[in-house]
GROMACS .gro file of C-alpha atoms in nm:
model
  310
    1UNK     CA    1   0.000   0.000   0.000
    2UNK     CA    2   0.140   0.338  -0.103
    3UNK     CA    3   0.190   0.590   0.176
    4UNK     CA    4  -0.072   0.868   0.146
    5UNK     CA    5   0.050   1.227   0.151
    6UNK     CA    6  -0.168   1.493   0.312
    7UNK     CA    7  -0.167   1.861   0.397
    8UNK     CA    8  -0.331   1.959   0.726
    9UNK     CA    9  -0.432   2.321   0.791
   10UNK     CA   10  -0.505   2.461   1.135
   11UNK     CA   11  -0.345   2.573   1.456
   12UNK     CA   12  -0.013   2.460   1.599
   13UNK     CA   13  -0.008   2.563   1.964
   14UNK     CA   14   0.148   2.461   2.292
   15UNK     CA   15  -0.083   2.265   2.522
   16UNK     CA   16  -0.037   2.293   2.897
   17UNK     CA   17  -0.239   2.002   3.034
   18UNK     CA   18  -0.324   2.005   3.403
   19UNK     CA   19  -0.476   1.703   3.575
   20UNK     CA   20  -0.684   1.831   3.865
   21UNK     CA   21  -0.929   1.673   4.109
   22UNK     CA   22  -1.166   1.963   4.040
   23UNK     CA   23  -1.170   2.319   3.914
   24UNK     CA   24  -1.058   2.574   4.176
   25UNK     CA   25  -1.298   2.833   4.307
   26UNK     CA   26  -1.234   3.205   4.286
   27UNK     CA   27  -0.921   3.292   4.483
   28UNK     CA   28  -0.856   2.926   4.569
   29UNK     CA   29  -0.513   2.761   4.536
   30UNK     CA   30  -0.514   2.384   4.486
   31UNK     CA   31  -0.228   2.143   4.422
   32UNK     CA   32  -0.256   1.910   4.123
   33UNK     CA   33  -0.108   1.563   4.071
   34UNK     CA   34   0.018   1.610   3.716
   35UNK     CA   35   0.105   1.877   3.459
   36UNK     CA   36   0.244   1.827   3.110
   37UNK     CA   37   0.354   2.059   2.829
   38UNK     CA   38   0.319   1.929   2.473
   39UNK     CA   39   0.234   2.031   2.115
   40UNK     CA   40  -0.137   2.079   2.060
   41UNK     CA   41  -0.414   2.225   1.850
   42UNK     CA   42  -0.673   2.032   1.651
   43UNK     CA   43  -0.461   2.030   1.337
   44UNK     CA   44  -0.150   1.921   1.523
   45UNK     CA   45  -0.334   1.637   1.696
   46UNK     CA   46  -0.475   1.514   1.366
   47UNK     CA   47  -0.141   1.549   1.189
   48UNK     CA   48   0.040   1.346   1.455
   49UNK     CA   49  -0.224   1.074   1.438
   50UNK     CA   50  -0.200   1.057   1.060
   51UNK     CA   51   0.178   1.020   1.078
   52UNK     CA   52   0.148   0.744   1.338
   53UNK     CA   53  -0.105   0.564   1.120
   54UNK     CA   54   0.140   0.577   0.829
   55UNK     CA   55   0.081   0.896   0.627
   56UNK     CA   56   0.325   1.166   0.518
   57UNK     CA   57   0.192   1.495   0.655
   58UNK     CA   58   0.269   1.861   0.583
   59UNK     CA   59   0.129   2.092   0.851
   60UNK     CA   60   0.033   2.444   0.740
   61UNK     CA   61   0.016   2.682   1.035
   62UNK     CA   62   0.199   2.967   1.207
   63UNK     CA   63   0.385   3.004   1.534
   64UNK     CA   64   0.545   3.307   1.691
   65UNK     CA   65   0.913   3.397   1.683
   66UNK     CA   66   0.962   3.278   2.040
   67UNK     CA   67   1.082   2.991   2.256
   68UNK     CA   68   0.745   2.818   2.248
   69UNK     CA   69   0.740   2.826   1.868
   70UNK     CA   70   1.089   2.684   1.825
   71UNK     CA   71   1.024   2.410   2.078
   72UNK     CA   72   0.698   2.330   1.901
   73UNK     CA   73   0.872   2.297   1.563
   74UNK     CA   74   1.137   2.069   1.706
   75UNK     CA   75   0.883   1.840   1.870
   76UNK     CA   76   0.662   1.825   1.560
   77UNK     CA   77   0.961   1.742   1.340
   78UNK     CA   78   1.066   1.472   1.587
   79UNK     CA   79   0.712   1.330   1.560
   80UNK     CA   80   0.757   1.292   1.184
   81UNK     CA   81   0.557   1.593   1.063
   82UNK     CA   82   0.692   1.800   0.773
   83UNK     CA   83   0.730   2.145   0.932
   84UNK     CA   84   0.858   2.349   0.636
   85UNK     CA   85   0.516   2.510   0.582
   86UNK     CA   86   0.481   2.634   0.940
   87UNK     CA   87   0.549   3.008   0.928
   88UNK     CA   88   0.681   3.243   1.196
   89UNK     CA   89   0.449   3.537   1.258
   90UNK     CA   90   0.647   3.863   1.296
   91UNK     CA   91   0.446   4.002   1.588
   92UNK     CA   92   0.205   3.748   1.737
   93UNK     CA   93   0.325   3.493   1.994
   94UNK     CA   94   0.285   3.119   1.966
   95UNK     CA   95  -0.062   3.009   2.072
   96UNK     CA   96  -0.112   2.859   2.416
   97UNK     CA   97  -0.399   2.639   2.536
   98UNK     CA   98  -0.435   2.550   2.904
   99UNK     CA   99  -0.646   2.238   2.952
  100UNK     CA  100  -0.784   2.149   3.294
  101UNK     CA  101  -0.869   1.779   3.305
  102UNK     CA  102  -1.088   1.697   3.604
  103UNK     CA  103  -1.095   1.357   3.773
  104UNK     CA  104  -1.461   1.330   3.666
  105UNK     CA  105  -1.355   1.322   3.301
  106UNK     CA  106  -1.475   1.677   3.231
  107UNK     CA  107  -1.237   1.928   3.075
  108UNK     CA  108  -1.212   2.306   3.068
  109UNK     CA  109  -0.997   2.517   2.837
  110UNK     CA  110  -0.829   2.858   2.846
  111UNK     CA  111  -0.702   2.944   2.498
  112UNK     CA  112  -0.492   3.221   2.346
  113UNK     CA  113  -0.454   3.102   1.983
  114UNK     CA  114  -0.251   3.407   1.871
  115UNK     CA  115  -0.026   3.309   1.577
  116UNK     CA  116  -0.202   2.974   1.552
  117UNK     CA  117  -0.498   3.143   1.384
  118UNK     CA  118  -0.302   3.389   1.170
  119UNK     CA  119  -0.261   3.191   0.846
  120UNK     CA  120  -0.396   3.407   0.562
  121UNK     CA  121  -0.530   3.337   0.214
  122UNK     CA  122  -0.200   3.462   0.073
  123UNK     CA  123  -0.012   3.218   0.299
  124UNK     CA  124  -0.228   2.934   0.170
  125UNK     CA  125  -0.169   3.022  -0.195
  126UNK     CA  126   0.206   3.042  -0.138
  127UNK     CA  127   0.244   2.727   0.071
  128UNK     CA  128  -0.027   2.492  -0.056
  129UNK     CA  129  -0.010   2.548  -0.433
  130UNK     CA  130   0.334   2.386  -0.494
  131UNK     CA  131   0.230   2.089  -0.281
  132UNK     CA  132  -0.096   2.006  -0.457
  133UNK     CA  133   0.045   1.772  -0.728
  134UNK     CA  134   0.181   1.543  -0.454
  135UNK     CA  135  -0.125   1.536  -0.229
  136UNK     CA  136  -0.369   1.252  -0.177
  137UNK     CA  137  -0.584   1.459   0.056
  138UNK     CA  138  -0.633   1.792   0.233
  139UNK     CA  139  -0.767   1.806   0.589
  140UNK     CA  140  -0.868   2.126   0.760
  141UNK     CA  141  -1.077   2.231   1.057
  142UNK     CA  142  -1.226   2.571   1.132
  143UNK     CA  143  -0.943   2.707   1.349
  144UNK     CA  144  -0.807   2.921   1.064
  145UNK     CA  145  -0.948   3.231   0.894
  146UNK     CA  146  -1.248   3.165   0.668
  147UNK     CA  147  -1.087   3.329   0.363
  148UNK     CA  148  -0.775   3.116   0.408
  149UNK     CA  149  -0.979   2.797   0.432
  150UNK     CA  150  -1.194   2.889   0.132
  151UNK     CA  151  -0.878   2.950  -0.070
  152UNK     CA  152  -0.746   2.610   0.034
  153UNK     CA  153  -1.073   2.439  -0.055
  154UNK     CA  154  -1.088   2.610  -0.395
  155UNK     CA  155  -0.727   2.520  -0.479
  156UNK     CA  156  -0.766   2.158  -0.371
  157UNK     CA  157  -1.095   2.114  -0.555
  158UNK     CA  158  -0.948   2.259  -0.876
  159UNK     CA  159  -0.653   2.020  -0.845
  160UNK     CA  160  -0.874   1.716  -0.783
  161UNK     CA  161  -0.744   1.665  -0.428
  162UNK     CA  162  -1.000   1.510  -0.187
  163UNK     CA  163  -1.101   1.752   0.090
  164UNK     CA  164  -1.183   1.641   0.444
  165UNK     CA  165  -1.343   1.893   0.682
  166UNK     CA  166  -1.356   1.868   1.060
  167UNK     CA  167  -1.626   2.128   1.128
  168UNK     CA  168  -1.489   2.261   1.455
  169UNK     CA  169  -1.454   2.471   1.649
  170UNK     CA  170  -1.793   2.634   1.597
  171UNK     CA  171  -1.757   2.933   1.366
  172UNK     CA  172  -2.015   3.133   1.166
  173UNK     CA  173  -1.857   3.022   0.839
  174UNK     CA  174  -2.048   2.979   0.511
  175UNK     CA  175  -2.153   2.626   0.416
  176UNK     CA  176  -1.980   2.675   0.081
  177UNK     CA  177  -1.659   2.598   0.265
  178UNK     CA  178  -1.742   2.226   0.263
  179UNK     CA  179  -1.953   2.215  -0.052
  180UNK     CA  180  -1.687   2.007  -0.228
  181UNK     CA  181  -1.566   1.809   0.074
  182UNK     CA  182  -1.534   1.433   0.039
  183UNK     CA  183  -1.629   1.399   0.407
  184UNK     CA  184  -1.770   1.650   0.656
  185UNK     CA  185  -1.732   1.545   1.020
  186UNK     CA  186  -1.861   1.769   1.303
  187UNK     CA  187  -1.910   1.666   1.663
  188UNK     CA  188  -2.245   1.700   1.838
  189UNK     CA  189  -2.236   2.069   1.941
  190UNK     CA  190  -2.078   2.164   1.607
  191UNK     CA  191  -2.348   1.980   1.413
  192UNK     CA  192  -2.618   2.139   1.629
  193UNK     CA  193  -2.477   2.485   1.554
  194UNK     CA  194  -2.466   2.411   1.181
  195UNK     CA  195  -2.824   2.282   1.152
  196UNK     CA  196  -2.991   2.496   1.419
  197UNK     CA  197  -3.128   2.221   1.645
  198UNK     CA  198  -2.994   1.984   1.909
  199UNK     CA  199  -2.920   1.618   1.847
  200UNK     CA  200  -3.096   1.487   2.156
  201UNK     CA  201  -3.245   1.175   1.998
  202UNK     CA  202  -3.195   0.949   1.698
  203UNK     CA  203  -3.447   1.133   1.482
  204UNK     CA  204  -3.264   1.460   1.542
  205UNK     CA  205  -2.931   1.297   1.453
  206UNK     CA  206  -3.071   1.161   1.128
  207UNK     CA  207  -3.227   1.497   1.040
  208UNK     CA  208  -2.899   1.678   1.109
  209UNK     CA  209  -2.703   1.442   0.887
  210UNK     CA  210  -2.952   1.484   0.603
  211UNK     CA  211  -2.939   1.863   0.635
  212UNK     CA  212  -2.560   1.859   0.617
  213UNK     CA  213  -2.564   1.626   0.315
  214UNK     CA  214  -2.784   1.883   0.141
  215UNK     CA  215  -2.495   2.132   0.169
  216UNK     CA  216  -2.293   1.927  -0.080
  217UNK     CA  217  -2.060   1.671   0.080
  218UNK     CA  218  -2.137   1.310  -0.024
  219UNK     CA  219  -2.048   1.175   0.321
  220UNK     CA  220  -2.132   1.313   0.666
  221UNK     CA  221  -1.996   1.152   0.982
  222UNK     CA  222  -2.123   1.284   1.316
  223UNK     CA  223  -1.901   1.236   1.622
  224UNK     CA  224  -2.141   1.178   1.912
  225UNK     CA  225  -1.921   1.089   2.209
  226UNK     CA  226  -2.066   0.813   2.425
  227UNK     CA  227  -2.331   0.744   2.159
  228UNK     CA  228  -2.063   0.657   1.905
  229UNK     CA  229  -2.079   0.792   1.552
  230UNK     CA  230  -2.347   0.821   1.286
  231UNK     CA  231  -2.256   0.817   0.917
  232UNK     CA  232  -2.473   0.904   0.620
  233UNK     CA  233  -2.455   0.925   0.242
  234UNK     CA  234  -2.737   1.006  -0.001
  235UNK     CA  235  -2.816   0.632  -0.029
  236UNK     CA  236  -2.714   0.472   0.303
  237UNK     CA  237  -2.664   0.543   0.672
  238UNK     CA  238  -2.565   0.367   0.990
  239UNK     CA  239  -2.437   0.380   1.347
  240UNK     CA  240  -2.095   0.285   1.481
  241UNK     CA  241  -2.140   0.227   1.856
  242UNK     CA  242  -1.890   0.372   2.100
  243UNK     CA  243  -1.643   0.133   2.256
  244UNK     CA  244  -1.679   0.064   2.630
  245UNK     CA  245  -1.376   0.237   2.782
  246UNK     CA  246  -1.285   0.426   3.096
  247UNK     CA  247  -1.245   0.789   2.992
  248UNK     CA  248  -0.929   0.942   3.138
  249UNK     CA  249  -0.897   1.261   2.930
  250UNK     CA  250  -1.120   1.322   2.625
  251UNK     CA  251  -0.902   1.605   2.489
  252UNK     CA  252  -0.786   1.523   2.137
  253UNK     CA  253  -1.013   1.220   2.096
  254UNK     CA  254  -1.222   1.390   1.828
  255UNK     CA  255  -0.908   1.495   1.640
  256UNK     CA  256  -0.780   1.137   1.647
  257UNK     CA  257  -1.122   1.019   1.524
  258UNK     CA  258  -1.106   1.258   1.230
  259UNK     CA  259  -0.752   1.154   1.141
  260UNK     CA  260  -0.847   0.789   1.164
  261UNK     CA  261  -1.146   0.848   0.937
  262UNK     CA  262  -0.931   1.024   0.678
  263UNK     CA  263  -0.663   0.754   0.691
  264UNK     CA  264  -0.911   0.468   0.660
  265UNK     CA  265  -1.093   0.639   0.373
  266UNK     CA  266  -0.774   0.707   0.176
  267UNK     CA  267  -0.653   0.350   0.226
  268UNK     CA  268  -0.970   0.200   0.083
  269UNK     CA  269  -1.174   0.090   0.383
  270UNK     CA  270  -1.552   0.087   0.320
  271UNK     CA  271  -1.729   0.365   0.508
  272UNK     CA  272  -1.877   0.154   0.794
  273UNK     CA  273  -1.534   0.000   0.863
  274UNK     CA  274  -1.364   0.339   0.829
  275UNK     CA  275  -1.595   0.489   1.093
  276UNK     CA  276  -1.530   0.195   1.325
  277UNK     CA  277  -1.154   0.246   1.278
  278UNK     CA  278  -1.202   0.615   1.356
  279UNK     CA  279  -1.402   0.528   1.668
  280UNK     CA  280  -1.115   0.310   1.786
  281UNK     CA  281  -0.864   0.592   1.735
  282UNK     CA  282  -1.077   0.826   1.944
  283UNK     CA  283  -1.138   0.568   2.216
  284UNK     CA  284  -0.766   0.497   2.257
  285UNK     CA  285  -0.693   0.867   2.306
  286UNK     CA  286  -0.984   0.920   2.548
  287UNK     CA  287  -0.844   0.643   2.765
  288UNK     CA  288  -0.510   0.822   2.807
  289UNK     CA  289  -0.381   1.146   2.956
  290UNK     CA  290  -0.277   1.434   2.733
  291UNK     CA  291  -0.298   1.505   2.363
  292UNK     CA  292   0.000   1.441   2.133
  293UNK     CA  293   0.155   1.158   2.339
  294UNK     CA  294  -0.186   0.987   2.350
  295UNK     CA  295  -0.232   0.963   1.973
  296UNK     CA  296  -0.237   0.600   1.854
  297UNK     CA  297  -0.010   0.398   1.629
  298UNK     CA  298  -0.170   0.187   1.353
  299UNK     CA  299  -0.080  -0.140   1.525
  300UNK     CA  300  -0.243  -0.019   1.848
  301UNK     CA  301  -0.564   0.047   1.657
  302UNK     CA  302  -0.555  -0.300   1.499
  303UNK     CA  303  -0.501  -0.463   1.837
  304UNK     CA  304  -0.778  -0.255   1.994
  305UNK     CA  305  -1.024  -0.358   1.722
  306UNK     CA  306  -0.921  -0.723   1.754
  307UNK     CA  307  -0.995  -0.709   2.127
  308UNK     CA  308  -1.332  -0.540   2.065
  309UNK     CA  309  -1.497  -0.749   1.791
  310UNK     CA  310  -1.804  -0.605   1.623
   0.00000   0.00000   0.00000
């Protein structure tokens, strides 16, 4: 099997992950059992997962001209990501996200994306265009500027490169952004924001998927947490149940799911099997602490699926 080559567009930030028994109250000082500093951002998490599954990945993002940015580049390169298309913003610092992971499994975030959201349409034209003839796929989420993402989508579509869209975080972006996507994959709150109603029951999930299909993409996959995932095409649909795991830290699980879905799709897995593979990627991450170090290797996913037969 030939190694797929992808470009991933989104934020490259530094995650500061704090494991805490609970969130502190106003003015309260509590001691925590664990703290870790690691590369993060939705695009970074997905890129690392794709590399570990076996893809060649070029990450398109920006950092600042600071210590955090240089450390981030070094760690991403060490993880196997091609970092030549990560720019250095002249004035904005490298983005920082502080994640508070409670013992209950809930998480809270404090984010300063800064340079991580500064990629422009001009940056995309300069960095993505020479890469297009070598690409098997383009993955982006909604962390970047809408004009930059629309430019990327237009360039990839014109070049015949399959486009995969992770529709998060929630942004008021035009649906034309994923009109030509091969797969659109929002999570539950993102899908609810896109269609204007909650996904409280199965009928609402089905209606949401059909509404998103009407926007153009031939495949919609909804990430629904403990309910698993729901996939739909114009002619078929189905559920992929969640795996029974103990959730340690859900941060990054959705990004790993998306990367797993892209990988499985590009390597020829039928859609139901691809969604199950993606579910396994997300479950493995949710059962671990942290983001980048938690992303799975391909063999880990195979072993996980073998131990959880359908």
